[in-house]
XYZ file of N, CA and C in Angstrom:
843
model
N 0.795 -1.167 0.079
C -0.027 0.069 0.016
C 0.907 1.257 -0.007
N 0.472 2.283 -0.763
C 1.216 3.445 -0.775
C 0.303 4.589 -0.037
N 0.791 5.410 0.858
C -0.068 6.334 1.450
C 0.506 7.702 1.232
N -0.355 8.675 0.879
C -0.015 10.088 0.626
C -0.407 10.687 1.892
N 0.578 11.680 2.451
C 0.192 12.420 3.612
C -1.106 13.244 3.453
N -1.962 13.567 4.659
C -2.999 14.275 4.477
C -2.571 15.736 4.366
N -3.685 16.502 4.096
C -3.376 18.060 3.969
C -2.787 18.719 5.003
N -2.809 18.134 6.282
C -2.211 18.678 7.460
C -0.799 18.253 7.646
N -0.315 17.354 6.757
C 0.972 16.922 7.001
C 1.099 15.551 7.822
N -0.017 15.207 8.311
C -0.101 14.044 9.078
C -0.039 12.696 8.416
N -0.186 11.590 9.061
C -0.042 10.263 8.411
C -1.349 9.829 7.825
N -2.533 10.441 8.208
C -3.788 9.955 7.919
C -4.119 10.513 6.498
N -3.382 10.007 5.496
C -3.615 10.406 4.124
C -4.288 9.472 3.374
N -4.126 9.433 1.896
C -4.998 8.545 1.056
C -4.150 7.364 0.743
N -4.755 6.237 0.907
C -3.964 5.014 0.700
C -4.357 4.339 -0.696
N -3.288 3.954 -1.377
C -3.545 3.321 -2.697
C -2.923 2.032 -2.626
N -3.734 0.930 -2.841
C -3.242 -0.480 -2.757
C -2.869 -0.988 -4.220
N -1.781 -1.789 -4.372
C -1.482 -2.346 -5.519
C -0.710 -3.680 -5.242
N -0.799 -4.535 -6.207
C -0.023 -5.826 -6.226
C 1.178 -5.823 -7.205
N 2.430 -5.624 -6.685
C 3.471 -5.481 -7.602
C 3.857 -6.880 -8.297
N 3.268 -8.038 -7.971
C 3.446 -9.246 -8.567
C 2.459 -9.623 -9.519
N 1.511 -8.592 -9.761
C 0.498 -8.817 -10.691
C 0.951 -8.321 -12.054
N 1.151 -9.139 -13.036
C 1.837 -8.795 -14.313
C 1.074 -7.759 -15.130
N -0.259 -8.109 -15.184
C -1.102 -7.286 -16.010
C -2.067 -6.293 -15.270
N -1.770 -6.059 -14.075
C -2.773 -5.064 -13.306
C -2.117 -3.759 -13.471
N -2.730 -2.723 -13.915
C -2.296 -1.465 -13.943
C -2.163 -0.812 -12.604
N -1.308 0.286 -12.438
C -1.000 0.818 -11.061
C -2.176 1.265 -10.480
N -2.454 0.864 -9.145
C -3.377 1.214 -8.440
C -4.687 0.420 -8.296
N -4.607 -0.836 -9.207
C -5.667 -1.743 -9.285
C -5.295 -2.949 -8.800
N -6.343 -3.674 -8.142
C -6.065 -5.042 -7.645
C -6.862 -6.047 -8.456
N -6.268 -7.194 -8.402
C -6.898 -8.454 -9.107
C -8.268 -8.668 -8.189
N -9.347 -8.947 -8.937
C -10.622 -9.166 -8.281
C -10.630 -10.179 -7.225
N -9.669 -11.129 -7.212
C -9.663 -12.211 -6.102
C -9.098 -11.480 -4.858
N -8.393 -10.489 -4.902
C -7.942 -9.821 -3.783
C -8.825 -8.820 -3.165
N -9.718 -8.251 -3.953
C -10.655 -7.278 -3.508
C -11.489 -7.544 -2.345
N -11.589 -6.937 -1.380
C -12.490 -7.302 -0.183
C -11.864 -8.089 0.802
N -10.619 -8.625 0.572
C -10.006 -9.592 1.517
C -9.312 -8.733 2.616
N -8.904 -9.396 3.650
C -8.223 -8.819 4.769
C -6.657 -8.852 4.448
N -6.130 -7.693 5.003
C -4.611 -7.716 4.987
C -3.959 -7.023 6.140
N -2.656 -7.120 6.346
C -1.895 -6.747 7.342
C -1.000 -5.617 6.817
N -1.160 -4.274 7.162
C -0.544 -3.299 6.760
C 0.723 -2.999 7.704
N 1.932 -3.186 7.412
C 3.077 -3.158 8.298
C 3.701 -1.633 8.011
N 3.707 -0.836 9.017
C 4.089 0.665 8.851
C 5.560 0.687 9.230
N 6.174 1.901 8.831
C 7.659 2.011 8.959
C 8.245 1.833 10.340
N 7.279 2.203 11.493
C 7.762 1.932 12.718
C 7.584 0.615 13.196
N 7.268 -0.401 12.367
C 7.014 -1.734 12.885
C 5.788 -2.119 13.312
N 4.820 -1.268 13.587
C 3.527 -1.448 13.928
C 2.614 -2.021 12.776
N 1.666 -2.834 13.048
C 0.841 -3.321 12.094
C -0.570 -2.787 12.218
N -1.354 -2.932 11.055
C -2.779 -2.472 11.113
C -3.581 -3.338 10.092
N -4.633 -4.007 10.653
C -5.489 -4.757 9.832
C -6.347 -3.878 8.953
N -6.241 -4.208 7.610
C -7.001 -3.517 6.671
C -7.858 -4.416 5.874
N -8.872 -3.840 5.281
C -9.759 -4.466 4.181
C -9.309 -3.984 2.836
N -8.959 -4.746 2.047
C -8.446 -4.313 0.628
C -9.726 -3.695 -0.116
N -9.558 -2.642 -0.818
C -10.833 -2.073 -1.358
C -11.396 -2.726 -2.479
N -12.750 -2.575 -2.667
C -13.447 -3.263 -3.616
C -13.774 -2.161 -4.807
N -13.639 -2.412 -6.062
C -13.894 -1.482 -7.044
C -15.443 -1.561 -7.353
N -16.121 -0.386 -7.385
C -17.496 -0.396 -7.763
C -17.907 -0.878 -9.120
N -19.067 -1.407 -9.235
C -19.565 -1.930 -10.796
C -19.175 -0.986 -11.839
N -19.314 0.387 -11.487
C -19.016 1.334 -12.512
C -17.576 1.392 -12.902
N -16.577 0.708 -12.259
C -15.157 0.745 -12.501
C -15.023 -0.461 -13.376
N -15.774 -1.604 -13.358
C -15.447 -2.803 -14.049
C -16.421 -2.804 -15.234
N -15.954 -2.247 -16.396
C -16.845 -2.136 -17.513
C -16.374 -2.839 -18.697
N -17.389 -3.481 -19.409
C -17.253 -3.852 -20.739
C -18.102 -3.184 -21.756
N -17.649 -2.277 -22.551
C -18.446 -1.438 -23.270
C -18.307 -1.740 -24.753
N -19.336 -2.209 -25.516
C -19.297 -2.611 -26.792
C -20.203 -1.635 -27.588
N -19.632 -1.268 -28.783
C -20.312 -0.347 -29.594
C -20.268 -0.723 -31.080
N -21.336 -0.689 -31.849
C -21.369 -0.951 -33.133
C -22.108 0.170 -33.970
N -21.223 0.848 -34.838
C -21.892 1.999 -35.639
C -21.676 1.580 -36.978
N -22.613 1.785 -37.787
C -22.610 1.545 -39.265
C -23.861 1.765 -39.967
N -23.923 1.250 -41.213
C -25.075 1.523 -42.071
C -25.764 0.279 -42.598
N -26.915 0.222 -42.955
C -27.576 -0.837 -43.642
C -27.934 -0.405 -45.079
N -27.462 -1.156 -46.090
C -27.832 -0.696 -47.449
C -29.148 -1.151 -47.860
N -29.728 -0.761 -48.970
C -30.952 -1.350 -49.441
C -31.201 -2.784 -49.674
N -29.994 -3.294 -49.936
C -29.980 -4.845 -50.215
C -29.736 -5.661 -48.999
N -29.614 -5.026 -47.720
C -29.484 -5.680 -46.555
C -28.050 -5.922 -46.061
N -27.096 -5.284 -46.874
C -25.701 -5.422 -46.516
C -25.371 -4.361 -45.353
N -24.413 -4.766 -44.513
C -23.932 -3.933 -43.302
C -22.538 -3.495 -43.524
N -22.184 -2.173 -43.339
C -20.776 -1.697 -43.273
C -20.525 -0.810 -42.142
N -19.570 -1.081 -41.284
C -19.436 -0.177 -40.173
C -18.223 -0.497 -39.359
N -18.315 -0.223 -37.951
C -17.138 -0.502 -37.276
C -17.624 -0.926 -35.878
N -16.945 -1.987 -35.259
C -17.254 -2.476 -33.884
C -16.106 -2.257 -33.135
N -16.346 -1.857 -31.782
C -15.252 -1.544 -30.835
C -15.540 -2.106 -29.472
N -14.685 -2.556 -28.726
C -14.845 -2.994 -27.373
C -13.814 -2.414 -26.411
N -14.403 -1.854 -25.291
C -13.519 -1.104 -24.327
C -13.849 -1.715 -23.056
N -12.681 -2.011 -22.238
C -12.898 -2.646 -20.984
C -12.019 -1.977 -19.869
N -12.492 -2.249 -18.739
C -11.626 -1.578 -17.600
C -11.853 -2.426 -16.328
N -11.115 -2.011 -15.327
C -11.255 -2.740 -14.018
C -11.064 -4.358 -14.297
N -11.871 -5.062 -13.432
C -11.817 -6.373 -13.506
C -11.988 -7.111 -14.892
N -12.771 -6.287 -15.778
C -13.182 -6.891 -17.182
C -11.905 -6.770 -18.100
N -10.805 -6.265 -17.730
C -9.782 -5.975 -18.763
C -8.790 -7.230 -18.788
N -8.724 -8.110 -17.757
C -7.541 -9.072 -17.707
C -7.685 -10.071 -18.834
N -8.941 -10.472 -19.126
C -9.113 -11.473 -20.207
C -8.548 -10.944 -21.488
N -8.898 -9.759 -21.962
C -8.395 -9.104 -23.077
C -7.048 -8.853 -23.154
N -6.475 -8.343 -21.991
C -4.984 -8.105 -21.823
C -4.333 -9.373 -22.089
N -4.694 -10.524 -21.391
C -3.922 -11.718 -21.452
C -3.913 -12.216 -23.011
N -4.910 -12.033 -23.581
C -5.032 -12.501 -25.029
C -4.243 -11.626 -25.961
N -3.670 -10.456 -25.598
C -2.938 -9.593 -26.469
C -1.566 -9.455 -25.973
N -1.019 -10.324 -25.065
C 0.253 -10.220 -24.453
C 1.299 -10.326 -25.588
N 1.070 -10.965 -26.633
C 2.142 -11.260 -27.677
C 1.796 -10.555 -29.077
N 1.180 -9.389 -28.777
C 0.751 -8.796 -30.095
C 1.945 -8.312 -31.015
N 3.147 -8.062 -30.571
C 4.308 -7.837 -31.282
C 4.645 -9.012 -32.215
N 4.268 -10.183 -32.017
C 4.809 -11.320 -32.677
C 3.719 -11.698 -33.681
N 2.566 -11.096 -33.801
C 1.501 -11.579 -34.735
C 1.945 -11.290 -36.201
N 1.766 -12.382 -36.996
C 1.959 -11.936 -38.282
C 0.899 -11.284 -39.079
N 0.851 -10.940 -40.217
C -0.140 -10.414 -40.997
C -1.336 -11.302 -41.266
N -0.882 -12.550 -41.368
C -1.917 -13.572 -41.518
C -2.855 -13.824 -40.271
N -2.122 -13.772 -39.166
C -2.727 -13.886 -37.897
C -3.646 -12.674 -37.537
N -3.257 -11.603 -37.856
C -4.146 -10.314 -37.684
C -5.264 -10.417 -38.624
N -5.065 -10.973 -39.850
C -6.302 -11.020 -40.759
C -7.416 -12.003 -40.206
N -6.862 -13.170 -39.678
C -7.741 -14.207 -39.056
C -8.348 -13.556 -37.820
N -7.679 -12.868 -36.995
C -8.288 -12.224 -35.800
C -9.299 -11.264 -36.186
N -8.998 -10.369 -37.238
C -10.158 -9.416 -37.659
C -11.299 -10.156 -38.132
N -11.126 -11.216 -38.976
C -12.271 -12.002 -39.456
C -13.104 -12.612 -38.331
N -12.362 -13.246 -37.352
C -13.045 -13.753 -36.190
C -13.829 -12.838 -35.413
N -13.232 -11.709 -35.246
C -13.902 -10.630 -34.363
C -15.252 -10.168 -35.152
N -15.020 -9.866 -36.454
C -16.228 -9.643 -37.318
C -17.320 -10.621 -37.244
N -16.963 -11.767 -37.204
C -17.948 -12.832 -37.135
C -18.790 -12.975 -35.900
N -18.170 -12.387 -34.776
C -18.806 -12.269 -33.573
C -19.991 -11.289 -33.672
N -19.932 -10.462 -34.523
C -21.041 -9.410 -34.762
C -21.923 -9.964 -35.741
N -21.685 -10.413 -37.012
C -22.699 -10.962 -37.863
C -21.923 -12.179 -38.440
N -22.686 -13.330 -38.632
C -22.172 -14.485 -39.263
C -21.796 -14.119 -40.697
N -20.627 -14.725 -41.081
C -20.182 -14.547 -42.446
C -19.674 -13.242 -42.894
N -19.388 -12.284 -41.762
C -18.818 -11.018 -42.065
C -17.307 -11.122 -42.225
N -16.778 -10.168 -42.839
C -15.401 -10.073 -43.147
C -15.003 -8.844 -42.323
N -13.607 -8.853 -41.952
C -13.166 -7.828 -41.008
C -11.785 -7.265 -41.514
N -11.535 -5.893 -41.356
C -10.309 -5.338 -41.656
C -9.991 -4.164 -40.825
N -8.935 -3.474 -41.052
C -8.535 -2.344 -40.235
C -8.688 -2.535 -38.690
N -8.082 -3.756 -38.445
C -8.011 -4.122 -37.000
C -7.139 -3.141 -36.143
N -7.606 -2.835 -35.065
C -6.881 -1.942 -34.163
C -6.687 -2.652 -32.896
N -5.433 -2.894 -32.292
C -5.274 -3.672 -31.085
C -4.372 -2.868 -30.126
N -4.044 -3.354 -28.988
C -3.279 -2.711 -27.983
C -2.380 -3.746 -27.501
N -1.302 -3.266 -26.979
C -0.309 -4.337 -26.441
C -0.867 -4.495 -24.900
N -1.170 -5.906 -24.614
C -1.659 -6.149 -23.326
C -0.788 -5.919 -22.265
N 0.520 -5.968 -22.490
C 1.615 -5.748 -21.466
C 1.902 -4.222 -21.182
N 1.274 -3.380 -21.957
C 1.418 -1.997 -21.811
C 0.373 -1.555 -20.831
N 0.731 -1.280 -19.683
C -0.286 -1.059 -18.523
C -0.806 0.435 -18.654
N -0.252 1.281 -19.451
C -0.619 2.554 -19.693
C -1.670 2.670 -20.842
N -1.566 1.650 -21.601
C -2.506 1.584 -22.749
C -3.988 1.465 -22.431
N -4.854 2.015 -23.044
C -6.388 1.806 -22.793
C -6.569 0.385 -23.419
N -7.401 -0.511 -22.728
C -7.742 -1.723 -23.236
C -8.905 -1.633 -24.186
N -8.682 -1.407 -25.435
C -9.706 -1.171 -26.339
C -9.137 -1.852 -27.769
N -10.184 -2.544 -28.372
C -9.953 -3.101 -29.666
C -11.047 -2.604 -30.596
N -10.954 -2.538 -31.932
C -11.916 -2.175 -32.959
C -11.673 -2.887 -34.210
N -12.504 -3.100 -35.147
C -12.486 -3.693 -36.356
C -13.583 -3.201 -37.336
N -13.211 -2.945 -38.538
C -14.155 -2.678 -39.560
C -14.817 -3.851 -40.104
N -16.238 -3.943 -40.093
C -17.045 -5.018 -40.435
C -17.847 -4.906 -41.673
N -17.811 -5.790 -42.393
C -18.583 -5.748 -43.710
C -19.375 -7.104 -43.806
N -20.699 -7.052 -43.851
C -21.588 -8.239 -43.784
C -22.561 -8.145 -44.968
N -22.481 -8.823 -45.946
C -23.192 -8.820 -47.177
C -24.653 -9.162 -47.024
N -24.989 -9.925 -45.940
C -26.275 -10.461 -45.623
C -26.627 -10.231 -44.278
N -26.387 -9.134 -43.687
C -26.813 -8.818 -42.421
C -28.316 -8.845 -42.181
N -29.023 -8.358 -43.026
C -30.534 -8.342 -43.037
C -31.043 -9.123 -44.174
N -32.044 -10.029 -43.941
C -32.510 -10.818 -44.961
C -33.873 -10.139 -45.617
N -34.174 -10.434 -46.726
C -35.369 -9.839 -47.511
C -36.556 -10.911 -47.401
N -37.680 -10.388 -46.949
C -38.969 -11.085 -46.915
C -39.967 -10.292 -47.288
N -40.394 -10.456 -48.549
C -41.629 -9.479 -49.045
C -41.125 -8.075 -49.114
N -41.833 -7.273 -48.317
C -41.568 -5.806 -48.305
C -40.891 -5.393 -46.977
N -40.320 -6.559 -46.400
C -39.669 -6.273 -45.148
C -38.222 -6.829 -45.130
N -37.369 -6.356 -44.265
C -36.083 -6.899 -44.126
C -35.868 -7.204 -42.544
N -35.312 -8.291 -42.421
C -35.164 -8.851 -40.973
C -33.674 -8.912 -40.480
N -33.367 -8.163 -39.437
C -31.866 -8.065 -39.006
C -31.678 -8.882 -37.793
N -30.866 -9.739 -37.582
C -30.499 -10.308 -36.445
C -29.624 -9.377 -35.492
N -30.194 -9.060 -34.306
C -29.632 -7.938 -33.701
C -28.234 -8.589 -33.050
N -27.218 -7.690 -33.347
C -25.932 -8.055 -32.978
C -25.571 -7.734 -31.479
N -26.403 -8.184 -30.527
C -26.015 -7.999 -29.092
C -26.586 -9.045 -28.339
N -26.181 -9.137 -27.105
C -26.797 -10.335 -26.496
C -28.175 -10.278 -25.765
N -28.810 -11.375 -25.432
C -29.840 -11.277 -24.679
C -29.442 -12.176 -23.497
N -30.181 -12.052 -22.330
C -29.627 -12.670 -21.017
C -30.582 -13.752 -20.743
N -30.041 -14.984 -20.961
C -30.723 -16.212 -20.665
C -30.857 -16.581 -19.299
N -31.784 -15.939 -18.623
C -31.841 -16.168 -17.104
C -33.093 -17.068 -16.729
N -33.853 -17.595 -17.788
C -35.027 -18.331 -17.237
C -34.567 -19.611 -16.548
N -33.559 -20.363 -16.724
C -33.161 -21.414 -15.996
C -32.845 -21.016 -14.514
N -32.257 -19.795 -14.357
C -32.073 -19.433 -12.906
C -33.375 -19.150 -12.241
N -34.308 -18.436 -13.054
C -35.760 -18.127 -12.430
C -36.365 -19.593 -11.987
N -36.190 -20.629 -12.911
C -36.848 -21.771 -12.622
C -36.274 -22.396 -11.405
N -34.927 -22.308 -11.164
C -34.242 -22.907 -10.127
C -34.601 -22.157 -8.764
N -34.802 -20.826 -8.866
C -35.154 -20.146 -7.639
C -36.708 -20.448 -7.350
N -37.452 -20.606 -8.241
C -38.991 -20.836 -8.052
C -39.109 -22.304 -7.663
N -38.156 -23.130 -7.825
C -38.438 -24.478 -7.525
C -38.440 -24.785 -6.029
N -37.794 -23.806 -5.226
C -37.692 -23.892 -3.844
C -38.769 -23.205 -3.189
N -39.493 -23.653 -2.332
C -40.619 -22.908 -1.689
C -40.179 -21.827 -0.747
N -39.168 -22.155 0.061
C -38.642 -21.089 1.025
C -37.105 -21.211 0.638
N -36.546 -20.114 1.115
C -35.090 -20.005 1.021
C -34.425 -19.717 2.458
N -33.382 -20.443 2.802
C -32.948 -20.416 4.199
C -31.831 -19.563 4.316
N -31.053 -19.401 3.225
C -29.771 -18.606 3.347
C -29.764 -17.277 2.727
N -28.958 -16.426 3.199
C -28.977 -14.926 2.481
C -28.355 -15.058 1.009
N -28.617 -13.868 0.334
C -28.293 -13.834 -1.105
C -27.141 -13.002 -1.359
N -26.140 -13.437 -1.848
C -25.019 -12.598 -2.216
C -25.222 -12.040 -3.572
N -25.432 -10.738 -3.598
C -25.803 -9.959 -4.739
C -24.729 -10.268 -5.858
N -23.414 -10.210 -5.330
C -22.258 -10.326 -6.305
C -22.284 -11.608 -7.154
N -23.009 -12.596 -6.663
C -22.934 -13.906 -7.247
C -23.959 -13.983 -8.318
N -24.828 -13.038 -8.437
C -25.917 -13.049 -9.650
C -25.397 -12.670 -10.894
N -24.895 -11.489 -11.113
C -24.167 -11.108 -12.339
C -22.768 -10.582 -12.092
N -22.358 -10.496 -10.887
C -20.988 -9.910 -10.709
C -21.085 -8.314 -10.553
N -20.139 -7.594 -9.725
C -20.031 -6.352 -9.644
C -19.434 -5.612 -10.861
N -20.139 -5.648 -11.961
C -19.611 -5.165 -13.163
C -20.601 -4.439 -13.977
N -20.277 -3.807 -15.025
C -21.273 -3.175 -15.947
C -21.048 -3.643 -17.385
N -22.016 -4.028 -18.126
C -21.959 -4.580 -19.490
C -22.829 -3.632 -20.255
N -22.211 -2.957 -21.214
C -22.892 -1.829 -21.979
C -22.828 -2.184 -23.428
N -23.951 -2.258 -24.045
C -23.934 -2.509 -25.588
C -24.834 -1.421 -26.370
N -24.182 -0.785 -27.427
C -24.918 0.185 -28.126
C -24.781 -0.126 -29.605
N -25.892 -0.169 -30.192
C -25.829 -0.341 -31.608
C -26.529 0.807 -32.287
N -25.880 1.388 -33.248
C -26.420 2.627 -33.910
C -26.223 2.448 -35.421
N -27.533 2.330 -36.199
C -27.576 2.029 -37.496
C -28.194 3.259 -38.287
N -27.561 3.607 -39.395
C -28.131 4.333 -40.409
C -28.841 3.505 -41.347
N -30.050 3.609 -41.644
C -30.886 2.730 -42.495
C -31.365 3.577 -43.807
N -31.741 2.879 -44.870
C -32.202 3.633 -46.044
C -33.473 4.380 -45.833
N -33.406 5.531 -46.575
C -34.692 6.362 -46.423
C -35.999 5.561 -46.687
N -37.080 5.853 -45.748
C -38.287 5.122 -45.879
C -38.282 3.829 -45.116
N -37.197 3.432 -44.533
C -37.265 2.231 -43.754
C -37.741 2.534 -42.284
N -38.711 1.813 -41.859
C -39.149 1.958 -40.547
C -39.106 0.652 -39.710
N -38.476 0.806 -38.514
C -38.298 -0.433 -37.702
C -39.584 -0.654 -36.757
N -39.866 -1.888 -36.625
C -40.866 -2.221 -35.615
C -40.065 -2.502 -34.343
N -40.138 -1.556 -33.522
C -39.396 -1.508 -32.262
C -39.878 -2.138 -31.193
N -39.129 -3.019 -30.382
C -39.704 -3.668 -29.280
C -39.783 -2.493 -28.093
N -40.757 -2.814 -27.073
C -40.759 -1.820 -26.013
C -39.519 -1.807 -25.165
N -39.044 -0.660 -24.801
C -37.995 -0.619 -23.810
C -38.340 -0.779 -22.370
N -37.373 -0.817 -21.540
C -37.607 -1.172 -20.044
C -36.427 -0.785 -19.346
N -36.733 -0.408 -17.959
C -35.806 -0.079 -17.123
C -36.121 -0.904 -15.769
N -35.354 -1.734 -15.181
C -35.538 -2.453 -13.908
C -34.478 -2.246 -12.988
N -34.746 -1.899 -11.848
C -33.693 -1.581 -10.713
C -34.138 -2.376 -9.463
N -33.041 -3.028 -8.932
C -33.342 -3.676 -7.680
C -32.100 -3.600 -6.870
N -32.046 -4.260 -5.651
C -30.871 -4.481 -4.841
C -29.813 -5.241 -5.438
N -30.145 -5.969 -6.527
C -29.150 -6.916 -7.110
C -28.674 -6.387 -8.466
N -28.935 -5.098 -8.779
C -28.359 -4.551 -9.927
C -29.517 -3.795 -10.719
N -29.127 -3.294 -11.901
C -30.048 -2.554 -12.821
C -29.907 -2.979 -14.162
N -31.034 -2.990 -14.843
C -31.006 -3.214 -16.344
C -31.887 -2.193 -17.086
N -31.316 -1.780 -18.330
C -31.886 -0.883 -19.025
C -31.852 -1.305 -20.542
N -32.939 -1.306 -21.127
C -33.034 -1.516 -22.573
C -33.843 -0.462 -23.220
N -33.247 0.093 -24.471
C -34.040 1.209 -25.060
C -33.825 0.953 -26.730
N -34.931 1.271 -27.362
C -34.985 1.156 -28.721
C -35.613 2.328 -29.348
N -34.940 3.002 -30.335
C -35.535 4.302 -30.787
C -35.081 4.484 -32.286
N -36.002 5.145 -32.962
C -35.522 5.546 -34.371
C -35.854 7.107 -34.509
N -34.817 7.725 -35.025
C -34.902 9.195 -35.423
C -34.488 9.362 -36.634
N -35.560 9.511 -37.612
C -35.182 9.677 -39.060
C -34.634 8.389 -39.642
N -33.523 8.353 -40.095
C -32.751 7.287 -40.699
C -31.851 6.529 -39.502
N -31.850 7.107 -38.441
C -30.963 6.594 -37.324
C -31.727 5.625 -36.369
N -31.304 4.343 -36.324
C -31.897 3.486 -35.300
C -30.846 3.189 -34.187
N -31.241 3.434 -32.924
C -30.300 3.263 -31.832
C -30.930 2.284 -30.813
N -30.110 1.258 -30.328
C -30.479 0.274 -29.497
C -29.383 0.179 -28.347
N -29.818 0.148 -27.108
C -28.955 0.104 -26.074
C -29.446 -0.985 -25.011
N -28.541 -1.762 -24.472
C -28.706 -2.591 -23.452
C -27.670 -2.397 -22.549
N -28.040 -2.234 -21.160
C -27.044 -1.963 -20.122
C -27.391 -2.801 -18.952
N -26.541 -3.544 -18.432
C -26.699 -4.388 -17.091
C -25.597 -4.019 -16.234
N -26.039 -3.629 -15.033
C -25.092 -3.239 -13.926
C -25.348 -4.216 -12.720
N -24.305 -4.918 -12.315
C -24.409 -5.787 -11.192
C -24.262 -5.022 -9.892
N -24.135 -5.771 -8.786
C -24.185 -5.107 -7.499
C -23.458 -5.952 -6.410
N -23.226 -5.340 -5.344
C -22.545 -6.007 -4.201
C -23.512 -6.040 -3.097
N -23.337 -6.832 -2.071
C -24.287 -6.821 -0.920
C -24.739 -8.065 -0.554
N -25.115 -8.371 0.610
C -25.816 -9.450 1.208
C -27.160 -9.222 1.463
N -28.129 -9.849 0.999
C -29.486 -9.552 1.067
C -30.191 -10.745 1.825
N -31.199 -10.482 2.684
C -31.872 -11.614 3.470
C -32.684 -12.412 2.445
N -32.794 -13.636 3.034
C -33.467 -14.811 2.054
C -34.795 -14.227 1.557
N -35.627 -13.611 2.482
C -36.877 -13.168 2.055
C -36.956 -12.390 0.843
N -35.720 -11.890 0.266
C -35.777 -11.082 -0.878
C -35.597 -11.841 -2.065
N -35.588 -13.058 -1.999
C -35.579 -13.842 -3.187
C -36.719 -13.508 -4.239
N -37.902 -13.064 -3.728
C -38.997 -12.779 -4.628
C -38.528 -11.484 -5.345
N -37.888 -10.529 -4.685
C -37.429 -9.240 -5.492
C -36.480 -9.750 -6.535
N -35.568 -10.789 -6.219
C -34.648 -11.223 -7.130
C -35.325 -11.969 -8.385
N -36.197 -12.622 -8.237
C -36.936 -13.387 -9.306
C -37.739 -12.307 -10.026
N -38.399 -11.273 -9.521
C -39.122 -10.411 -10.198
C -38.181 -9.534 -11.138
N -36.905 -9.214 -10.623
C -36.003 -8.491 -11.385
C -35.532 -9.211 -12.667
N -35.166 -10.596 -12.341
C -34.844 -11.450 -13.445
C -35.853 -11.481 -14.465
N -37.082 -11.670 -14.107
C -38.197 -11.746 -15.019
C -38.375 -10.465 -15.975
N -37.980 -9.395 -15.426
C -38.073 -8.166 -16.235
C -36.815 -8.120 -17.280
N -35.752 -8.687 -16.791
C -34.568 -8.806 -17.862
C -35.032 -9.834 -18.831
N -35.469 -10.951 -18.469
C -35.870 -12.084 -19.412
C -36.883 -11.745 -20.478
N -37.692 -10.563 -20.030
C -38.761 -10.153 -20.927
C -38.228 -9.422 -22.207
N -36.991 -8.835 -21.987
C -36.335 -8.183 -23.006
C -35.593 -9.195 -23.933
N -36.374 -9.931 -24.633
C -35.733 -11.008 -25.349
C -35.747 -10.971 -27.008
N -35.838 -9.749 -27.374
C -35.928 -9.524 -28.839
C -34.534 -9.885 -29.444
N -34.516 -10.762 -30.425
C -33.393 -11.298 -31.028
C -33.308 -10.726 -32.563
N -34.358 -10.139 -33.006
C -34.563 -9.757 -34.377
C -35.117 -8.330 -34.391
N -34.751 -7.550 -35.518
C -35.445 -6.269 -35.739
C -36.088 -6.335 -37.154
N -37.258 -6.087 -37.262
C -37.957 -6.067 -38.489
C -38.094 -4.521 -39.121
N -37.748 -4.486 -40.326
C -37.959 -3.150 -41.004
C -38.914 -3.228 -42.100
N -39.912 -2.257 -42.081
C -40.808 -2.135 -43.141
C -40.068 -1.133 -44.239
N -40.071 -1.458 -45.323
C -39.419 -0.683 -46.501
C -40.507 0.316 -47.047
N -39.966 1.294 -47.723
C -40.929 2.253 -48.373
C -41.887 1.693 -49.293
N -41.689 0.491 -49.825
C -42.599 -0.101 -50.883
C -43.844 -0.740 -50.212
N -43.928 -0.785 -48.839
C -45.086 -1.375 -48.274
C -46.195 -0.321 -48.148
């Protein structure tokens, strides 16, 4: 732990904890497995102090995904996908990019194509932007240009687009919780979705005259986290957002009903497709 003196020159300053043995942890950040654990702070005079290692809030552990592009009249998509991570969500991505300097051109091409295919099946990718996972000053962010010739399929006077963002399959969890008539033990909110934020934004420019049949949006907040989904069209711009924020805390067993109700609100946002009516209808 590092400690900066207080404003009066005393010893009660601001403490900053770090793990110098953690290869991929930026300065001032702790591995998620250490957060909230007890530690012994040994002071210069030899005295010890029992401390609790700080826990980063869900707002610090972010995975933000953004897809911006256009749909052409034939259903083809062209645009760019980016992913930015921070806090506890960064280590998987950092680990996968620790050898970026040794990637061949062919390996980068395959990586771009693989990343583009996570957005749309059959898509091609180029103009890949990566970062060095070992560079702890680098923002953990990647992006790729995506071209998908059949992102939306034609049916009569409509086009059907598979939404390139996740839905949360929580029905099995709901069934498991509802199968028990009573709950005896407290509920650890951090075990539901984890103390982190998952943010997805899709912004599409569609041909003139196209109108999307938009699902209803929703906002659901509970002691176990919050969820927000929004669908909107303004002229030729369609914007879709899904944001899930987890929580920390120990809740009493009688709050299991609140947990089930919250999960059902999330499960209700199950739209996997977006239908566009074209000008010809």
